[in-house]
Structure formats: structure tokens, C-alpha cells
């Protein structure tokens, strides 16, 4: 990788909550704070639409010696796909819950996660247990109300039954409403949505995702072919790290055999808080594991992985390639690092 970077292209793949305006606002705020710390004069442009599913902005950084680095930042959007898998109603949440129970608990994936990293058993059981507790509470309370109404003396049977059913259903609905509110505050539904989405991804049930991966890969490959760029960074976070694997595999396949394009390891993949095993551990995800193998063994790619040991929603300090039963070529694969 070049030690002097004057022109850089950054592609960012966010997690399961992409909001380009939110990230741009954070970037501008934190960029100014960082300028005061590292002595850089950082200027960040406004956000603009670069292409379908791509928004971007420019970053001019001038150091104390007057040297300028220009970074073109591209936010790769897939929020429309996420919205199609964003459960909001009680019925949709229960469907996600049952899929999670069937694939991860009954299918043995949680046990495999625990063998790789014990804390993931707790993280995986958390939303499953929350929903189960809410269901038991709602069913128990509704049954008690129904039984109590049925045993009331002096009332006709049909009145007791109608009153009991009305009260029981009302109480069950109230418990469900409270559970939905509390689950949002405790990130239960966010985790559940990610688990269900990962299960559908492994089973090939995420319409539009492969096409979007192709669009993103084409932009990264085009940047890699630009001889004026000193560095091409693909930065991904959380579920975005899962998406980065097939994107980068396609980029590497597209560039295979093109002389000089990947010299100096100017193409860099950065994964932050990765949760790749959510897909790669699943038996039906053979194509995904093949992509992971490509990314983990390519000598022209520099892959840096940062995961925090305190983050229970990722797989901290775990090599996702090796943990998925794949080989890593010498000098390739992720460099596993902690933010500490």
C-alpha cells in the first residue's frame, strides 16, 4: 500500500440501519473535532446523490506541512432492501422469532456460535427468550382472565364467555403493545431482525440483494482501475461487513488478471464489528463461504478487522474465515485487531 495518499476513494457499507444523512452529519461533526486533535484542517462538502443507491461527499484534509489529501466518500445504500425485512407488526415479529428459533436454536447454529465464541449464546438467546417470556405472560394472563370470567356465578354462559374473551384479548393486546415498546428500547427487535435477515440470506430469500451487490462491486472495481487513486478503502460495519464479503469477492474476480491494478495492496477492506458467521456458519450458505474464501486468500487485498471485546453484538477477535472452516493463505486474510 502506498505510504503517501493524495487521492483516496472510500466506499461505506453501513449496518442494518442505513441513514446516509445521519452518517454525513456525524462525519461533519466528528471531522471538525478530529481536526483539533490531529492538527489537520479538514473540510467536508455537502451530501449529494452520485448514482442510484449511492450518495457521497468530498473531504479535503490539509496537514501542518500544507500537503493535501482529497477523499471521495461514497455511501452505498441498501436501505430499501432492509425495509422489506424490517418487521414492525406483532405478526411480522412473531414470524421473525419463529424463523430464528427454527434456524438458530433448533437447527443448532446457536450451539456452533457458542463453540466459536461463548458470549454469542447469550446474545442469541436474548431475543428468543424475551419473546417467549412475553408469549407466556400474555397467554397466562389471558387464560386466568378467561377462567375467572367463566366461573362467575349468576351470569349466562354466553355472557361469561363473551366477557372473558373480550377481557382476555384486550389484556393480551396490552401485553403485546408493552412488549413491542420495551423490545425497541432494549434492542430486542433489532437483533431479531438481523437474525431473521441472515437466515433468509443464507437460504437465498433476499430478493434484490445479489443485484445490489453487483452494482456496488462494479463501482469498487472501477475505482480500483483508476490509476490516479492512491488508495481504495471499502469500510463496512456490523451487517455491512457481511455484505462486504460478496462485494469484495466479485471485485477481486472482476479484476483477476488485470496487470498492476492490485499492486501495492492499494485496495483495502476494513470490517468493523463484523458478524459474518451469522451467514457463513449456516450449512446452506455454500456460495457465501466460497466468496469468503476468495476474500480471505487473495494476496492483492489488505483486510483489516476491528472488533471490540465489549461488543456483544459482533464476533470479537474471531477470524471469520478460519472459524467458518476455511483456509487462509499466508500473508492474506483479515488482520484481527482490537480498538484497544
Short mmCIF file of C-alpha atoms in Angstrom, two decimals:
data_model
loop_
_atom_site.label_atom_id
_atom_site.label_comp_id
_atom_site.label_asym_id
_atom_site.label_seq_id
_atom_site.Cartn_x
_atom_site.Cartn_y
_atom_site.Cartn_z
CA UNK A 1 0.00 0.00 0.00
CA UNK A 2 1.28 3.45 -0.86
CA UNK A 3 2.71 5.35 2.11
CA UNK A 4 1.68 8.68 0.58
CA UNK A 5 -2.01 9.07 -0.10
CA UNK A 6 -3.07 12.15 -2.02
CA UNK A 7 -6.24 10.82 -3.64
CA UNK A 8 -8.46 8.26 -1.98
CA UNK A 9 -11.89 6.72 -2.63
CA UNK A 10 -13.88 5.39 0.32
CA UNK A 11 -16.92 3.14 -0.02
CA UNK A 12 -19.00 2.69 3.11
CA UNK A 13 -21.40 -0.19 3.80
CA UNK A 14 -23.47 0.51 6.89
CA UNK A 15 -25.18 -1.94 9.20
CA UNK A 16 -28.85 -2.87 9.36
CA UNK A 17 -29.98 0.75 9.79
CA UNK A 18 -28.51 2.78 6.92
CA UNK A 19 -29.24 6.51 7.00
CA UNK A 20 -26.92 8.48 4.74
CA UNK A 21 -27.94 11.88 6.12
CA UNK A 22 -27.29 10.67 9.68
CA UNK A 23 -23.81 9.39 8.82
CA UNK A 24 -22.92 12.53 6.88
CA UNK A 25 -23.97 14.68 9.84
CA UNK A 26 -21.84 12.61 12.21
CA UNK A 27 -18.91 12.75 9.78
CA UNK A 28 -19.01 16.54 9.58
CA UNK A 29 -19.28 16.94 13.37
CA UNK A 30 -16.57 14.43 14.26
CA UNK A 31 -14.33 15.58 11.41
CA UNK A 32 -14.11 19.03 12.94
CA UNK A 33 -13.35 17.58 16.36
CA UNK A 34 -10.68 15.34 14.87
CA UNK A 35 -9.08 18.34 13.16
CA UNK A 36 -8.44 19.90 16.55
CA UNK A 37 -6.78 16.69 17.80
CA UNK A 38 -4.51 15.69 14.92
CA UNK A 39 -3.63 19.10 13.52
CA UNK A 40 -5.39 18.55 10.20
CA UNK A 41 -7.54 21.15 8.51
CA UNK A 42 -10.50 19.03 7.34
CA UNK A 43 -13.16 20.38 5.02
CA UNK A 44 -16.24 18.26 4.30
CA UNK A 45 -18.60 19.06 1.44
CA UNK A 46 -22.35 18.70 1.39
CA UNK A 47 -24.02 15.41 0.61
CA UNK A 48 -25.04 14.70 -2.98
CA UNK A 49 -26.54 11.84 -4.97
CA UNK A 50 -23.76 10.27 -7.04
CA UNK A 51 -25.72 7.45 -8.68
CA UNK A 52 -28.74 5.24 -7.94
CA UNK A 53 -28.17 3.76 -4.45
CA UNK A 54 -25.06 5.88 -3.94
CA UNK A 55 -24.67 9.17 -2.04
CA UNK A 56 -21.38 10.93 -1.49
CA UNK A 57 -19.34 13.84 -0.25
CA UNK A 58 -15.76 15.11 -0.57
CA UNK A 59 -13.17 15.52 2.17
CA UNK A 60 -10.19 17.87 1.84
CA UNK A 61 -7.56 17.33 4.52
CA UNK A 62 -4.51 19.61 4.81
CA UNK A 63 -1.73 18.74 7.23
CA UNK A 64 0.68 21.08 9.05
CA UNK A 65 3.12 20.93 6.12
CA UNK A 66 0.46 22.07 3.67
CA UNK A 67 0.05 18.67 1.99
CA UNK A 68 -3.49 17.98 0.78
CA UNK A 69 -5.32 14.66 0.62
CA UNK A 70 -8.59 14.51 -1.29
CA UNK A 71 -11.01 11.75 -0.31
CA UNK A 72 -14.16 11.00 -2.24
CA UNK A 73 -16.58 9.28 0.13
CA UNK A 74 -19.39 7.12 -1.23
CA UNK A 75 -22.20 5.82 0.97
CA UNK A 76 -23.57 2.64 -0.63
CA UNK A 77 -27.28 2.50 0.18
CA UNK A 78 -29.30 -0.68 0.60
CA UNK A 79 -31.96 0.68 2.94
CA UNK A 80 -34.78 -0.26 0.54
CA UNK A 81 -33.82 -3.93 0.86
CA UNK A 82 -33.59 -3.62 4.63
CA UNK A 83 -37.06 -2.07 4.83
CA UNK A 84 -38.51 -5.13 3.12
CA UNK A 85 -37.14 -7.21 6.00
CA UNK A 86 -37.89 -4.75 8.81
CA UNK A 87 -40.61 -6.37 10.92
CA UNK A 88 -42.93 -3.82 12.55
CA UNK A 89 -46.20 -5.59 13.36
CA UNK A 90 -46.70 -8.24 16.04
CA UNK A 91 -47.33 -10.84 13.34
CA UNK A 92 -44.12 -9.97 11.47
CA UNK A 93 -42.11 -10.03 14.70
CA UNK A 94 -43.51 -13.46 15.59
CA UNK A 95 -42.63 -14.73 12.09
CA UNK A 96 -39.04 -13.49 12.56
CA UNK A 97 -38.97 -15.05 16.01
CA UNK A 98 -40.09 -18.47 14.79
CA UNK A 99 -37.58 -18.37 11.91
CA UNK A 100 -34.84 -17.53 14.42
CA UNK A 101 -35.90 -20.35 16.75
CA UNK A 102 -36.07 -22.85 13.90
CA UNK A 103 -32.75 -21.93 12.24
CA UNK A 104 -30.55 -20.91 15.16
CA UNK A 105 -31.90 -22.81 18.17
CA UNK A 106 -33.48 -25.98 16.76
CA UNK A 107 -31.05 -26.02 13.82
CA UNK A 108 -28.04 -25.97 16.13
CA UNK A 109 -26.49 -22.70 14.95
CA UNK A 110 -26.50 -21.15 18.43
CA UNK A 111 -24.54 -24.11 19.73
CA UNK A 112 -21.97 -23.61 16.96
CA UNK A 113 -21.75 -19.90 17.77
CA UNK A 114 -21.17 -20.79 21.42
CA UNK A 115 -18.34 -23.17 20.49
CA UNK A 116 -16.70 -20.39 18.48
CA UNK A 117 -17.41 -17.64 21.00
CA UNK A 118 -19.33 -18.42 24.18
CA UNK A 119 -20.89 -15.00 24.66
CA UNK A 120 -22.80 -15.36 21.39
CA UNK A 121 -25.01 -17.99 23.00
CA UNK A 122 -26.27 -15.32 25.42
CA UNK A 123 -26.73 -12.74 22.66
CA UNK A 124 -28.61 -15.23 20.52
CA UNK A 125 -30.89 -16.43 23.31
CA UNK A 126 -31.69 -12.89 24.43
CA UNK A 127 -34.37 -12.02 21.81
CA UNK A 128 -35.64 -15.62 21.72
CA UNK A 129 -36.13 -15.61 25.50
CA UNK A 130 -37.70 -12.14 25.51
CA UNK A 131 -40.40 -13.09 23.02
CA UNK A 132 -41.02 -16.44 24.73
CA UNK A 133 -41.44 -14.68 28.09
CA UNK A 134 -43.89 -12.19 26.54
CA UNK A 135 -45.90 -15.01 24.95
CA UNK A 136 -46.06 -16.98 28.20
CA UNK A 137 -47.08 -13.88 30.15
CA UNK A 138 -49.79 -12.93 27.63
CA UNK A 139 -51.14 -16.49 27.42
CA UNK A 140 -51.08 -16.97 31.19
CA UNK A 141 -52.78 -13.67 31.95
CA UNK A 142 -55.40 -14.17 29.24
CA UNK A 143 -56.14 -17.71 30.46
CA UNK A 144 -56.55 -16.50 34.05
CA UNK A 145 -58.98 -13.77 32.96
CA UNK A 146 -60.95 -16.20 30.82
CA UNK A 147 -61.15 -18.78 33.60
CA UNK A 148 -62.13 -16.15 36.15
CA UNK A 149 -64.93 -14.82 33.94
CA UNK A 150 -66.21 -18.32 33.18
CA UNK A 151 -66.56 -19.16 36.88
CA UNK A 152 -68.55 -16.04 37.75
CA UNK A 153 -71.87 -17.11 39.28
CA UNK A 154 -75.28 -15.85 38.19
CA UNK A 155 -74.48 -14.99 34.58
CA UNK A 156 -75.50 -16.90 31.43
CA UNK A 157 -72.74 -18.96 29.85
CA UNK A 158 -72.63 -16.91 26.62
CA UNK A 159 -72.19 -13.65 28.55
CA UNK A 160 -69.39 -15.12 30.67
CA UNK A 161 -67.68 -16.45 27.57
CA UNK A 162 -68.01 -13.19 25.61
CA UNK A 163 -66.86 -11.06 28.54
CA UNK A 164 -63.97 -13.39 29.28
CA UNK A 165 -62.79 -13.46 25.65
CA UNK A 166 -63.02 -9.68 25.34
CA UNK A 167 -61.07 -9.07 28.53
CA UNK A 168 -58.51 -11.78 27.72
CA UNK A 169 -57.88 -10.47 24.20
CA UNK A 170 -57.62 -6.91 25.48
CA UNK A 171 -55.10 -7.89 28.11
CA UNK A 172 -53.07 -9.95 25.62
CA UNK A 173 -53.04 -6.99 23.21
CA UNK A 174 -51.88 -4.69 26.02
CA UNK A 175 -49.03 -7.02 26.95
CA UNK A 176 -48.03 -7.29 23.28
CA UNK A 177 -48.04 -3.48 22.96
CA UNK A 178 -45.86 -3.12 26.06
CA UNK A 179 -43.51 -5.84 24.82
CA UNK A 180 -43.11 -4.09 21.46
CA UNK A 181 -42.29 -0.79 23.17
CA UNK A 182 -39.89 -2.37 25.64
CA UNK A 183 -38.29 -4.52 22.95
CA UNK A 184 -37.48 -1.42 20.91
CA UNK A 185 -35.78 0.20 23.89
CA UNK A 186 -33.77 -2.95 24.65
CA UNK A 187 -32.73 -3.59 21.00
CA UNK A 188 -34.57 -6.92 21.01
CA UNK A 189 -36.30 -6.36 17.67
CA UNK A 190 -33.15 -5.01 16.04
CA UNK A 191 -31.29 -8.23 16.93
CA UNK A 192 -34.23 -10.38 15.91
CA UNK A 193 -34.48 -8.64 12.53
CA UNK A 194 -30.77 -9.23 11.91
CA UNK A 195 -31.00 -12.93 12.80
CA UNK A 196 -34.05 -13.45 10.58
CA UNK A 197 -32.48 -11.50 7.70
CA UNK A 198 -29.28 -13.56 7.96
CA UNK A 199 -31.27 -16.80 7.89
CA UNK A 200 -33.17 -15.67 4.79
CA UNK A 201 -29.92 -14.53 3.16
CA UNK A 202 -28.29 -17.92 3.68
CA UNK A 203 -31.39 -19.58 2.18
CA UNK A 204 -31.36 -17.27 -0.87
CA UNK A 205 -34.56 -15.47 0.13
CA UNK A 206 -33.39 -11.83 -0.06
CA UNK A 207 -34.78 -10.51 -3.32
CA UNK A 208 -32.68 -7.79 -4.94
CA UNK A 209 -29.60 -8.30 -2.77
CA UNK A 210 -27.47 -10.05 -5.41
CA UNK A 211 -28.21 -7.33 -7.95
CA UNK A 212 -27.27 -4.63 -5.44
CA UNK A 213 -24.03 -6.46 -4.62
CA UNK A 214 -23.23 -6.39 -8.34
CA UNK A 215 -23.84 -2.62 -8.52
CA UNK A 216 -21.59 -1.96 -5.54
CA UNK A 217 -18.86 -4.30 -6.81
CA UNK A 218 -18.83 -2.56 -10.18
CA UNK A 219 -18.21 0.84 -8.52
CA UNK A 220 -15.37 -0.51 -6.37
CA UNK A 221 -13.76 -2.28 -9.33
CA UNK A 222 -13.97 0.90 -11.44
CA UNK A 223 -12.23 2.85 -8.68
CA UNK A 224 -9.50 0.20 -8.44
CA UNK A 225 -8.85 0.62 -12.16
CA UNK A 226 -8.34 4.38 -11.75
CA UNK A 227 -4.54 4.92 -11.75
CA UNK A 228 -4.90 8.36 -10.13
CA UNK A 229 -6.20 6.87 -6.88
CA UNK A 230 -3.54 6.02 -4.30
CA UNK A 231 -5.92 4.11 -2.06
CA UNK A 232 -9.36 2.50 -2.33
CA UNK A 233 -10.99 1.74 1.03
CA UNK A 234 -14.09 -0.38 1.48
CA UNK A 235 -15.28 0.22 5.05
CA UNK A 236 -18.10 -1.86 6.47
CA UNK A 237 -19.86 -2.03 9.82
CA UNK A 238 -21.87 -4.80 11.53
CA UNK A 239 -24.23 -6.41 8.98
CA UNK A 240 -22.48 -4.30 6.36
CA UNK A 241 -19.39 -6.46 6.97
CA UNK A 242 -21.45 -9.46 5.87
CA UNK A 243 -22.38 -7.61 2.70
CA UNK A 244 -18.76 -6.62 2.08
CA UNK A 245 -17.72 -10.26 1.62
CA UNK A 246 -19.62 -10.99 -1.63
CA UNK A 247 -18.99 -7.43 -2.84
CA UNK A 248 -15.23 -7.80 -2.46
CA UNK A 249 -15.24 -11.35 -3.85
CA UNK A 250 -16.91 -10.07 -7.02
CA UNK A 251 -14.47 -7.15 -7.21
CA UNK A 252 -11.49 -9.49 -6.94
CA UNK A 253 -12.94 -11.83 -9.57
CA UNK A 254 -13.58 -8.88 -11.92
CA UNK A 255 -10.03 -7.59 -11.50
CA UNK A 256 -8.39 -11.00 -11.76
CA UNK A 257 -5.71 -10.97 -14.43
CA UNK A 258 -5.68 -7.20 -14.90
CA UNK A 259 -2.00 -6.34 -14.63
CA UNK A 260 -0.94 -3.85 -11.96
CA UNK A 261 -4.41 -2.98 -10.69
CA UNK A 262 -3.91 -4.56 -7.26
CA UNK A 263 -0.17 -3.91 -6.95
CA UNK A 264 0.93 -2.37 -3.65
CA UNK A 265 -2.26 -3.54 -1.90
CA UNK A 266 -3.92 -0.21 -2.58
CA UNK A 267 -7.30 -1.94 -2.28
CA UNK A 268 -8.18 -2.21 1.43
CA UNK A 269 -11.13 -3.81 3.21
CA UNK A 270 -11.93 -2.60 6.73
CA UNK A 271 -14.54 -4.54 8.71
CA UNK A 272 -15.82 -3.04 11.95
CA UNK A 273 -17.83 -5.09 14.43
CA UNK A 274 -18.16 -7.96 11.96
CA UNK A 275 -20.89 -10.60 12.31
CA UNK A 276 -20.00 -12.66 9.23
CA UNK A 277 -20.60 -16.07 10.91
CA UNK A 278 -24.34 -15.31 11.09
CA UNK A 279 -24.38 -16.28 7.41
CA UNK A 280 -21.14 -18.20 6.85
CA UNK A 281 -21.86 -20.80 9.57
CA UNK A 282 -25.15 -21.85 8.02
CA UNK A 283 -25.00 -25.12 6.04
CA UNK A 284 -26.89 -23.81 3.00
CA UNK A 285 -24.60 -20.78 2.58
CA UNK A 286 -22.09 -22.55 0.31
CA UNK A 287 -21.89 -19.68 -2.19
CA UNK A 288 -21.27 -17.23 0.64
CA UNK A 289 -18.44 -19.36 2.03
CA UNK A 290 -16.89 -19.52 -1.43
CA UNK A 291 -16.91 -15.71 -1.54
CA UNK A 292 -15.39 -15.60 1.95
CA UNK A 293 -12.66 -17.98 0.81
CA UNK A 294 -11.87 -15.71 -2.16
CA UNK A 295 -11.60 -12.62 0.04
CA UNK A 296 -9.60 -14.44 2.72
CA UNK A 297 -6.98 -15.81 0.34
CA UNK A 298 -6.35 -13.03 -2.16
CA UNK A 299 -2.79 -11.66 -1.89
CA UNK A 300 -3.68 -8.33 -3.50
CA UNK A 301 -6.19 -7.33 -0.82
CA UNK A 302 -5.35 -5.86 2.57
CA UNK A 303 -8.09 -6.82 5.05
CA UNK A 304 -8.12 -5.16 8.48
CA UNK A 305 -10.74 -6.26 11.01
CA UNK A 306 -11.57 -4.34 14.19
CA UNK A 307 -13.90 -5.82 16.81
CA UNK A 308 -14.35 -4.68 20.40
CA UNK A 309 -14.35 -7.38 23.11
CA UNK A 310 -17.07 -5.43 24.93
CA UNK A 311 -19.42 -5.55 21.91
CA UNK A 312 -21.86 -8.41 22.42
CA UNK A 313 -23.47 -7.91 19.00
CA UNK A 314 -20.40 -8.94 16.98
CA UNK A 315 -17.83 -11.77 16.96
CA UNK A 316 -14.89 -10.02 18.67
CA UNK A 317 -11.34 -11.09 17.81
CA UNK A 318 -12.60 -14.12 15.88
CA UNK A 319 -11.17 -14.83 12.43
CA UNK A 320 -14.36 -15.34 10.39
CA UNK A 321 -12.56 -17.23 7.63
CA UNK A 322 -10.90 -19.81 9.87
CA UNK A 323 -13.96 -20.08 12.14
CA UNK A 324 -16.06 -20.93 9.07
CA UNK A 325 -13.81 -23.91 8.36
CA UNK A 326 -11.93 -22.25 5.50
CA UNK A 327 -8.22 -21.86 4.83
CA UNK A 328 -6.34 -18.56 4.84
CA UNK A 329 -3.35 -18.14 2.54
CA UNK A 330 -0.06 -16.97 4.02
CA UNK A 331 0.04 -13.18 4.18
CA UNK A 332 -3.67 -12.90 3.36
CA UNK A 333 -6.90 -12.89 5.31
CA UNK A 334 -8.04 -10.50 7.99
CA UNK A 335 -5.65 -8.84 10.41
CA UNK A 336 -7.63 -9.26 13.62
CA UNK A 337 -7.30 -6.16 15.82
CA UNK A 338 -9.00 -4.64 18.86
CA UNK A 339 -9.76 -0.92 19.11
CA UNK A 340 -7.93 -1.07 22.45
#
